[in-house]
mmCIF file of C-alpha atoms in Angstrom:
data_model
loop_
_atom_site.group_PDB
_atom_site.id
_atom_site.type_symbol
_atom_site.label_atom_id
_atom_site.label_comp_id
_atom_site.label_asym_id
_atom_site.label_seq_id
_atom_site.Cartn_x
_atom_site.Cartn_y
_atom_site.Cartn_z
ATOM 1 C CA UNK A 1 80.597 95.434 109.787
ATOM 2 C CA UNK A 2 78.298 97.180 107.172
ATOM 3 C CA UNK A 3 78.328 100.964 107.214
ATOM 4 C CA UNK A 4 75.854 103.595 106.218
ATOM 5 C CA UNK A 5 77.587 105.829 103.593
ATOM 6 C CA UNK A 6 76.516 109.199 102.110
ATOM 7 C CA UNK A 7 77.200 110.129 98.485
ATOM 8 C CA UNK A 8 80.784 111.617 99.190
ATOM 9 C CA UNK A 9 81.720 108.367 101.110
ATOM 10 C CA UNK A 10 80.516 106.348 98.012
ATOM 11 C CA UNK A 11 82.718 108.457 95.661
ATOM 12 C CA UNK A 12 85.732 108.010 98.014
ATOM 13 C CA UNK A 13 85.077 104.216 98.049
ATOM 14 C CA UNK A 14 85.012 104.114 94.293
ATOM 15 C CA UNK A 15 88.299 106.012 94.137
ATOM 16 C CA UNK A 16 89.870 103.437 96.640
ATOM 17 C CA UNK A 17 88.714 100.734 94.299
ATOM 18 C CA UNK A 18 90.515 102.528 91.384
ATOM 19 C CA UNK A 19 93.731 102.723 93.497
ATOM 20 C CA UNK A 20 93.424 99.006 94.502
ATOM 21 C CA UNK A 21 92.809 97.942 90.802
ATOM 22 C CA UNK A 22 95.840 99.924 89.620
ATOM 23 C CA UNK A 23 97.997 98.473 92.265
ATOM 24 C CA UNK A 24 96.909 94.939 91.570
ATOM 25 C CA UNK A 25 98.103 95.361 87.935
ATOM 26 C CA UNK A 26 101.566 96.550 88.793
ATOM 27 C CA UNK A 27 104.036 93.652 89.448
ATOM 28 C CA UNK A 28 105.270 93.883 92.976
ATOM 29 C CA UNK A 29 102.588 96.119 94.444
ATOM 30 C CA UNK A 30 99.729 94.556 96.307
ATOM 31 C CA UNK A 31 96.225 95.739 96.066
ATOM 32 C CA UNK A 32 95.696 94.291 99.518
ATOM 33 C CA UNK A 33 98.256 96.779 100.927
ATOM 34 C CA UNK A 34 96.083 99.619 99.419
ATOM 35 C CA UNK A 35 92.964 98.216 101.079
ATOM 36 C CA UNK A 36 94.893 97.939 104.416
ATOM 37 C CA UNK A 37 96.185 101.417 104.310
ATOM 38 C CA UNK A 38 92.989 102.773 103.173
ATOM 39 C CA UNK A 39 91.143 101.197 106.093
ATOM 40 C CA UNK A 40 88.665 98.877 104.221
ATOM 41 C CA UNK A 41 90.708 95.532 104.375
ATOM 42 C CA UNK A 42 88.631 93.867 107.039
ATOM 43 C CA UNK A 43 85.284 94.999 105.476
ATOM 44 C CA UNK A 44 86.548 93.566 102.252
ATOM 45 C CA UNK A 45 87.280 90.120 103.691
ATOM 46 C CA UNK A 46 84.021 90.240 105.696
ATOM 47 C CA UNK A 47 81.920 90.983 102.507
ATOM 48 C CA UNK A 48 83.633 88.245 100.506
ATOM 49 C CA UNK A 49 83.030 85.652 103.162
ATOM 50 C CA UNK A 50 79.257 86.542 102.969
ATOM 51 C CA UNK A 51 79.264 85.007 99.463
ATOM 52 C CA UNK A 52 78.185 81.536 100.745
ATOM 53 C CA UNK A 53 75.404 79.032 100.694
ATOM 54 C CA UNK A 54 72.986 81.369 102.597
ATOM 55 C CA UNK A 55 73.632 84.069 100.038
ATOM 56 C CA UNK A 56 72.870 81.644 97.262
ATOM 57 C CA UNK A 57 69.559 80.506 98.836
ATOM 58 C CA UNK A 58 68.427 84.164 99.272
ATOM 59 C CA UNK A 59 69.368 84.848 95.624
ATOM 60 C CA UNK A 60 67.535 81.684 94.172
ATOM 61 C CA UNK A 61 64.445 82.346 96.320
ATOM 62 C CA UNK A 62 64.135 85.757 94.799
ATOM 63 C CA UNK A 63 64.842 87.723 98.083
ATOM 64 C CA UNK A 64 67.110 90.165 96.239
ATOM 65 C CA UNK A 65 66.974 92.964 98.703
ATOM 66 C CA UNK A 66 67.957 90.495 101.557
ATOM 67 C CA UNK A 67 70.713 89.139 99.384
ATOM 68 C CA UNK A 68 72.255 92.475 98.481
ATOM 69 C CA UNK A 69 72.187 93.520 102.244
ATOM 70 C CA UNK A 70 73.530 90.352 103.421
ATOM 71 C CA UNK A 71 76.555 90.273 101.141
ATOM 72 C CA UNK A 72 77.163 94.030 101.692
ATOM 73 C CA UNK A 73 76.661 94.541 97.947
ATOM 74 C CA UNK A 74 76.873 98.329 98.015
ATOM 75 C CA UNK A 75 80.457 98.242 99.376
ATOM 76 C CA UNK A 76 81.432 95.336 96.906
ATOM 77 C CA UNK A 77 79.988 97.010 93.861
ATOM 78 C CA UNK A 78 81.754 100.343 94.532
ATOM 79 C CA UNK A 79 85.125 98.614 95.337
ATOM 80 C CA UNK A 80 84.986 96.042 92.568
ATOM 81 C CA UNK A 81 83.584 98.536 90.129
ATOM 82 C CA UNK A 82 86.395 100.911 90.769
ATOM 83 C CA UNK A 83 89.056 98.011 90.404
ATOM 84 C CA UNK A 84 87.520 96.877 87.080
ATOM 85 C CA UNK A 85 87.109 100.347 85.805
ATOM 86 C CA UNK A 86 90.855 100.932 86.675
ATOM 87 C CA UNK A 87 91.978 98.258 84.378
ATOM 88 C CA UNK A 88 90.727 100.204 81.407
ATOM 89 C CA UNK A 89 91.724 103.734 82.676
ATOM 90 C CA UNK A 90 94.304 104.172 85.491
ATOM 91 C CA UNK A 91 96.162 100.958 84.595
ATOM 92 C CA UNK A 92 96.631 102.088 81.025
ATOM 93 C CA UNK A 93 98.146 105.440 82.295
ATOM 94 C CA UNK A 94 100.414 103.474 84.683
ATOM 95 C CA UNK A 95 101.493 101.207 81.780
ATOM 96 C CA UNK A 96 102.554 104.363 79.830
ATOM 97 C CA UNK A 97 104.654 105.640 82.815
ATOM 98 C CA UNK A 98 106.174 102.211 83.522
ATOM 99 C CA UNK A 99 107.422 102.150 79.836
ATOM 100 C CA UNK A 100 108.608 105.802 79.790
ATOM 101 C CA UNK A 101 109.706 106.561 83.388
ATOM 102 C CA UNK A 102 110.082 103.069 84.943
ATOM 103 C CA UNK A 103 112.606 104.175 87.602
ATOM 104 C CA UNK A 104 110.412 106.871 88.967
ATOM 105 C CA UNK A 105 107.350 104.771 89.089
ATOM 106 C CA UNK A 106 109.189 102.075 90.985
ATOM 107 C CA UNK A 107 110.688 104.613 93.275
ATOM 108 C CA UNK A 108 107.213 106.017 94.007
ATOM 109 C CA UNK A 109 105.807 102.646 94.914
ATOM 110 C CA UNK A 110 108.886 101.798 96.970
ATOM 111 C CA UNK A 111 108.281 104.894 99.061
ATOM 112 C CA UNK A 112 104.568 104.055 99.473
ATOM 113 C CA UNK A 113 105.513 100.645 100.752
ATOM 114 C CA UNK A 114 107.894 102.103 103.257
ATOM 115 C CA UNK A 115 105.113 104.427 104.407
ATOM 116 C CA UNK A 116 102.705 101.537 104.472
ATOM 117 C CA UNK A 117 104.936 99.565 106.844
ATOM 118 C CA UNK A 118 105.129 102.524 109.149
ATOM 119 C CA UNK A 119 101.232 103.071 108.733
ATOM 120 C CA UNK A 120 100.361 99.440 109.662
ATOM 121 C CA UNK A 121 103.073 98.911 112.216
ATOM 122 C CA UNK A 122 102.525 102.074 114.454
ATOM 123 C CA UNK A 123 99.336 100.846 115.966
ATOM 124 C CA UNK A 124 100.201 97.174 116.182
ATOM 125 C CA UNK A 125 100.432 96.875 119.836
ATOM 126 C CA UNK A 126 102.663 94.447 121.777
ATOM 127 C CA UNK A 127 105.512 92.760 119.962
ATOM 128 C CA UNK A 128 105.514 89.387 121.689
ATOM 129 C CA UNK A 129 107.947 86.530 120.732
ATOM 130 C CA UNK A 130 105.143 84.979 118.611
ATOM 131 C CA UNK A 131 104.547 88.225 116.820
ATOM 132 C CA UNK A 132 108.181 88.888 116.039
ATOM 133 C CA UNK A 133 108.550 85.289 114.798
ATOM 134 C CA UNK A 134 105.518 85.682 112.626
ATOM 135 C CA UNK A 135 107.027 89.064 111.255
ATOM 136 C CA UNK A 136 110.323 87.245 110.372
ATOM 137 C CA UNK A 137 108.501 84.378 108.723
ATOM 138 C CA UNK A 138 106.360 86.847 106.644
ATOM 139 C CA UNK A 139 109.511 88.958 105.639
ATOM 140 C CA UNK A 140 111.460 85.702 104.673
ATOM 141 C CA UNK A 141 108.554 84.557 102.526
ATOM 142 C CA UNK A 142 108.338 87.838 100.772
ATOM 143 C CA UNK A 143 112.085 88.001 100.116
ATOM 144 C CA UNK A 144 112.244 84.430 98.840
ATOM 145 C CA UNK A 145 109.463 85.092 96.377
ATOM 146 C CA UNK A 146 111.253 88.175 94.962
ATOM 147 C CA UNK A 147 114.190 85.877 94.036
ATOM 148 C CA UNK A 148 112.302 83.130 92.246
ATOM 149 C CA UNK A 149 112.802 82.469 88.557
ATOM 150 C CA UNK A 150 109.789 83.056 86.212
ATOM 151 C CA UNK A 151 108.195 80.206 84.386
ATOM 152 C CA UNK A 152 107.249 80.313 80.649
ATOM 153 C CA UNK A 153 103.738 81.231 79.291
ATOM 154 C CA UNK A 154 101.064 78.514 79.507
ATOM 155 C CA UNK A 155 97.700 79.029 78.032
ATOM 156 C CA UNK A 156 96.067 75.703 79.206
ATOM 157 C CA UNK A 157 92.744 76.724 80.719
ATOM 158 C CA UNK A 158 93.121 74.615 83.936
ATOM 159 C CA UNK A 159 96.320 76.403 84.553
ATOM 160 C CA UNK A 160 94.639 79.767 83.725
ATOM 161 C CA UNK A 161 92.021 79.051 86.304
ATOM 162 C CA UNK A 162 94.758 78.248 88.837
ATOM 163 C CA UNK A 163 96.376 81.455 87.929
ATOM 164 C CA UNK A 164 93.155 83.283 88.732
ATOM 165 C CA UNK A 165 93.058 81.677 92.249
ATOM 166 C CA UNK A 166 96.678 82.514 93.010
ATOM 167 C CA UNK A 167 96.750 85.895 91.171
ATOM 168 C CA UNK A 168 93.914 87.316 93.184
ATOM 169 C CA UNK A 169 95.979 86.800 96.361
ATOM 170 C CA UNK A 170 97.290 90.315 95.838
ATOM 171 C CA UNK A 171 93.768 91.742 96.679
ATOM 172 C CA UNK A 172 93.382 89.621 99.880
ATOM 173 C CA UNK A 173 96.925 89.397 101.173
ATOM 174 C CA UNK A 174 98.589 92.674 101.653
ATOM 175 C CA UNK A 175 102.251 92.537 100.564
ATOM 176 C CA UNK A 176 101.840 89.607 98.285
ATOM 177 C CA UNK A 177 101.707 90.943 94.719
ATOM 178 C CA UNK A 178 99.268 88.967 92.594
ATOM 179 C CA UNK A 179 100.851 90.493 89.458
ATOM 180 C CA UNK A 180 104.347 89.472 90.406
ATOM 181 C CA UNK A 181 103.059 85.997 91.185
ATOM 182 C CA UNK A 182 101.581 85.915 87.580
ATOM 183 C CA UNK A 183 105.006 86.842 86.329
ATOM 184 C CA UNK A 184 106.567 84.018 88.266
ATOM 185 C CA UNK A 185 103.866 81.624 86.700
ATOM 186 C CA UNK A 186 104.712 83.024 83.276
ATOM 187 C CA UNK A 187 101.254 84.313 82.564
ATOM 188 C CA UNK A 188 101.337 88.014 83.329
ATOM 189 C CA UNK A 189 101.472 89.399 79.831
ATOM 190 C CA UNK A 190 98.862 86.778 78.587
ATOM 191 C CA UNK A 191 96.353 87.495 81.439
ATOM 192 C CA UNK A 192 96.818 91.156 82.409
ATOM 193 C CA UNK A 193 97.998 92.721 79.224
ATOM 194 C CA UNK A 194 96.954 90.863 76.040
ATOM 195 C CA UNK A 195 93.665 89.395 77.238
ATOM 196 C CA UNK A 196 92.615 92.627 78.905
ATOM 197 C CA UNK A 197 93.424 94.685 75.828
ATOM 198 C CA UNK A 198 91.509 92.296 73.581
ATOM 199 C CA UNK A 199 88.508 92.358 75.813
ATOM 200 C CA UNK A 200 88.570 96.212 75.813
ATOM 201 C CA UNK A 201 88.724 96.225 71.934
ATOM 202 C CA UNK A 202 85.892 93.751 71.607
ATOM 203 C CA UNK A 203 83.641 95.759 73.977
ATOM 204 C CA UNK A 204 84.361 98.990 72.227
ATOM 205 C CA UNK A 205 83.757 97.307 68.729
ATOM 206 C CA UNK A 206 80.364 95.909 69.882
ATOM 207 C CA UNK A 207 79.383 99.246 71.368
ATOM 208 C CA UNK A 208 80.079 100.897 68.082
ATOM 209 C CA UNK A 209 77.998 98.347 66.320
ATOM 210 C CA UNK A 210 80.750 96.154 64.877
ATOM 211 C CA UNK A 211 80.293 92.459 65.790
ATOM 212 C CA UNK A 212 83.107 91.032 63.573
ATOM 213 C CA UNK A 213 85.200 90.550 66.582
ATOM 214 C CA UNK A 214 83.145 87.746 67.796
ATOM 215 C CA UNK A 215 83.923 85.788 64.623
ATOM 216 C CA UNK A 216 87.649 86.206 65.043
ATOM 217 C CA UNK A 217 89.145 82.953 66.473
ATOM 218 C CA UNK A 218 92.176 84.687 67.964
ATOM 219 C CA UNK A 219 90.136 87.190 69.847
ATOM 220 C CA UNK A 220 87.635 84.532 70.937
ATOM 221 C CA UNK A 221 90.604 82.515 72.356
ATOM 222 C CA UNK A 222 91.578 85.518 74.513
ATOM 223 C CA UNK A 223 87.999 86.063 75.602
ATOM 224 C CA UNK A 224 87.826 82.413 76.720
ATOM 225 C CA UNK A 225 91.247 82.858 78.473
ATOM 226 C CA UNK A 226 90.073 86.039 80.388
ATOM 227 C CA UNK A 227 86.673 84.331 81.193
ATOM 228 C CA UNK A 228 88.392 81.334 82.819
ATOM 229 C CA UNK A 229 90.789 83.622 84.589
ATOM 230 C CA UNK A 230 88.006 85.767 85.952
ATOM 231 C CA UNK A 231 86.166 82.516 87.150
ATOM 232 C CA UNK A 232 89.332 81.409 89.014
ATOM 233 C CA UNK A 233 89.789 84.837 90.518
ATOM 234 C CA UNK A 234 86.177 84.879 91.747
ATOM 235 C CA UNK A 235 86.578 81.428 93.267
ATOM 236 C CA UNK A 236 89.913 82.437 94.862
ATOM 237 C CA UNK A 237 88.458 85.662 96.317
ATOM 238 C CA UNK A 238 85.660 83.799 98.102
ATOM 239 C CA UNK A 239 87.733 80.827 99.269
ATOM 240 C CA UNK A 240 90.821 82.665 100.355
ATOM 241 C CA UNK A 241 88.495 85.379 102.131
ATOM 242 C CA UNK A 242 86.876 82.628 104.159
ATOM 243 C CA UNK A 243 90.250 81.163 105.234
ATOM 244 C CA UNK A 244 91.496 84.765 106.022
ATOM 245 C CA UNK A 245 88.372 85.707 107.920
ATOM 246 C CA UNK A 246 88.679 82.527 109.989
ATOM 247 C CA UNK A 247 92.392 83.162 110.915
ATOM 248 C CA UNK A 248 91.967 86.953 111.441
ATOM 249 C CA UNK A 249 89.262 86.280 113.988
ATOM 250 C CA UNK A 250 91.352 83.777 116.011
ATOM 251 C CA UNK A 251 94.892 85.119 115.529
ATOM 252 C CA UNK A 252 94.394 88.673 114.598
ATOM 253 C CA UNK A 253 97.858 90.038 115.790
ATOM 254 C CA UNK A 254 99.883 87.051 114.364
ATOM 255 C CA UNK A 255 98.149 87.429 110.989
ATOM 256 C CA UNK A 256 98.874 91.278 110.937
ATOM 257 C CA UNK A 257 102.560 90.535 111.860
ATOM 258 C CA UNK A 258 102.828 88.065 108.929
ATOM 259 C CA UNK A 259 101.201 90.739 106.758
ATOM 260 C CA UNK A 260 103.610 93.476 107.749
ATOM 261 C CA UNK A 261 106.439 90.877 107.070
ATOM 262 C CA UNK A 262 105.046 90.252 103.572
ATOM 263 C CA UNK A 263 104.966 93.926 102.889
ATOM 264 C CA UNK A 264 108.541 94.419 104.144
ATOM 265 C CA UNK A 265 109.745 91.467 102.063
ATOM 266 C CA UNK A 266 108.056 92.985 98.984
ATOM 267 C CA UNK A 267 110.508 95.768 99.061
ATOM 268 C CA UNK A 268 112.913 93.437 97.327
ATOM 269 C CA UNK A 269 110.510 93.069 94.409
ATOM 270 C CA UNK A 270 109.936 96.853 93.912
ATOM 271 C CA UNK A 271 113.526 97.871 94.555
ATOM 272 C CA UNK A 272 113.769 100.625 91.827
ATOM 273 C CA UNK A 273 117.331 99.946 90.689
ATOM 274 C CA UNK A 274 117.383 96.683 88.824
ATOM 275 C CA UNK A 275 117.675 95.291 85.312
ATOM 276 C CA UNK A 276 116.077 92.366 83.650
ATOM 277 C CA UNK A 277 118.062 89.308 83.040
ATOM 278 C CA UNK A 278 116.851 87.396 79.939
ATOM 279 C CA UNK A 279 116.852 83.644 79.591
ATOM 280 C CA UNK A 280 119.506 82.361 77.107
ATOM 281 C CA UNK A 281 120.439 79.066 75.685
ATOM 282 C CA UNK A 282 123.699 78.497 73.857
ATOM 283 C CA UNK A 283 124.168 82.225 73.670
ATOM 284 C CA UNK A 284 120.863 82.985 72.103
ATOM 285 C CA UNK A 285 117.827 84.721 73.880
ATOM 286 C CA UNK A 286 114.853 82.590 74.298
ATOM 287 C CA UNK A 287 111.569 84.177 73.227
ATOM 288 C CA UNK A 288 107.924 83.586 74.067
ATOM 289 C CA UNK A 289 105.008 83.109 71.646
ATOM 290 C CA UNK A 290 104.734 86.872 71.033
ATOM 291 C CA UNK A 291 108.413 87.185 70.171
ATOM 292 C CA UNK A 292 109.386 88.918 73.427
ATOM 293 C CA UNK A 293 112.506 87.896 75.371
ATOM 294 C CA UNK A 294 111.686 85.766 78.408
ATOM 295 C CA UNK A 295 112.735 87.367 81.787
ATOM 296 C CA UNK A 296 114.689 84.895 83.897
ATOM 297 C CA UNK A 297 115.218 87.280 86.892
ATOM 298 C CA UNK A 298 116.325 90.740 87.932
ATOM 299 C CA UNK A 299 119.659 91.922 88.871
ATOM 300 C CA UNK A 300 119.564 94.557 91.667
ATOM 301 C CA UNK A 301 122.159 97.080 92.093
ATOM 302 C CA UNK A 302 123.176 100.116 94.282
ATOM 303 C CA UNK A 303 122.436 103.380 92.468
ATOM 304 C CA UNK A 304 125.089 105.801 91.277
ATOM 305 C CA UNK A 305 124.632 108.804 93.540
ATOM 306 C CA UNK A 306 126.596 111.058 91.199
ATOM 307 C CA UNK A 307 123.721 110.675 88.679
ATOM 308 C CA UNK A 308 120.938 113.340 88.889
ATOM 309 C CA UNK A 309 118.475 110.525 87.880
ATOM 310 C CA UNK A 310 119.184 108.804 91.193
ATOM 311 C CA UNK A 311 118.362 111.975 93.171
ATOM 312 C CA UNK A 312 115.116 112.384 91.185
ATOM 313 C CA UNK A 313 114.211 108.678 92.010
ATOM 314 C CA UNK A 314 114.974 109.618 95.745
ATOM 315 C CA UNK A 315 112.513 112.482 95.445
ATOM 316 C CA UNK A 316 109.748 110.085 94.270
ATOM 317 C CA UNK A 317 110.454 107.695 97.194
ATOM 318 C CA UNK A 318 110.009 110.601 99.517
ATOM 319 C CA UNK A 319 106.852 111.580 97.619
ATOM 320 C CA UNK A 320 105.527 108.032 98.005
ATOM 321 C CA UNK A 321 106.180 108.032 101.778
ATOM 322 C CA UNK A 322 104.516 111.518 102.124
ATOM 323 C CA UNK A 323 101.402 110.272 100.336
ATOM 324 C CA UNK A 324 100.890 107.464 102.992
ATOM 325 C CA UNK A 325 101.660 110.012 105.803
ATOM 326 C CA UNK A 326 98.980 112.351 104.313
ATOM 327 C CA UNK A 327 96.513 109.592 104.214
ATOM 328 C CA UNK A 328 97.405 108.710 107.906
ATOM 329 C CA UNK A 329 96.911 112.326 108.833
ATOM 330 C CA UNK A 330 93.649 112.476 107.091
ATOM 331 C CA UNK A 331 92.398 109.315 108.651
ATOM 332 C CA UNK A 332 93.234 110.544 112.190
ATOM 333 C CA UNK A 333 91.673 113.907 111.543
ATOM 334 C CA UNK A 334 88.503 112.342 110.231
ATOM 335 C CA UNK A 335 88.275 110.111 113.439
#
């Protein structure tokens, strides 16, 4: 599964990591879908599976070269490095566009997911009864998740650890958005916005020679939260990857059919034309600890085709589909 890569291949791999990291942060979009479309999903699962007892023995025995080769470290460092860097770069740009051009961003992602369904499904092979049933099950689960009601914020560390395990599913399960799952758990803003921003501020302060942030109890609380979340994510990556590697090896087509179903079901989450419904009690909006209104769910609606904004959104949907088709063309040409 390990591959020899030249310098250009390494740059491309880092950029793929950037794309996966950005997708993981956007609610409704799965980083796993990006890895599937960009063709490194199975190597990703394979590499995470190599983080096991044998790897730990190599590490503790000081056989670092063997350890790095065994876990496919070059691949993991490039992909994970790109994903982490994305949280402090591409993700911030995405946040800006989501605030100012929300409809167009969702339209673009909606188009990309439609393109991804075609991309993954075109080479699937035989659609037997078991495979069709698996597709229906995956689609049903994806649609059901999109209509669940979000919970309220919970900063208990044990729950944050569980959020890390569940939230990382977006990286390992195409079509299942880890960010959207965190919204349903009530901790998206806490873990992927507030904590990440505090971590970035603390790092920049330390690099500039200002260590006052380390004595700030509020910032230290956020650092503790993101540390536990990261630990849960790491545990989830390794454990879920072992399960996925096992089932992929034995029921490859069935698992792929479920994945295509997940991705199809996620179209309900990223449907561009929706508005937030906020939780109310006795006519008053309920707010979280930050003073923000709590989202209860989303109301989806059919767009007004007499509005020019709708046609612009349609253009971005086509643009999203076209991007995946270009990736498909490039991949075929390279082969």
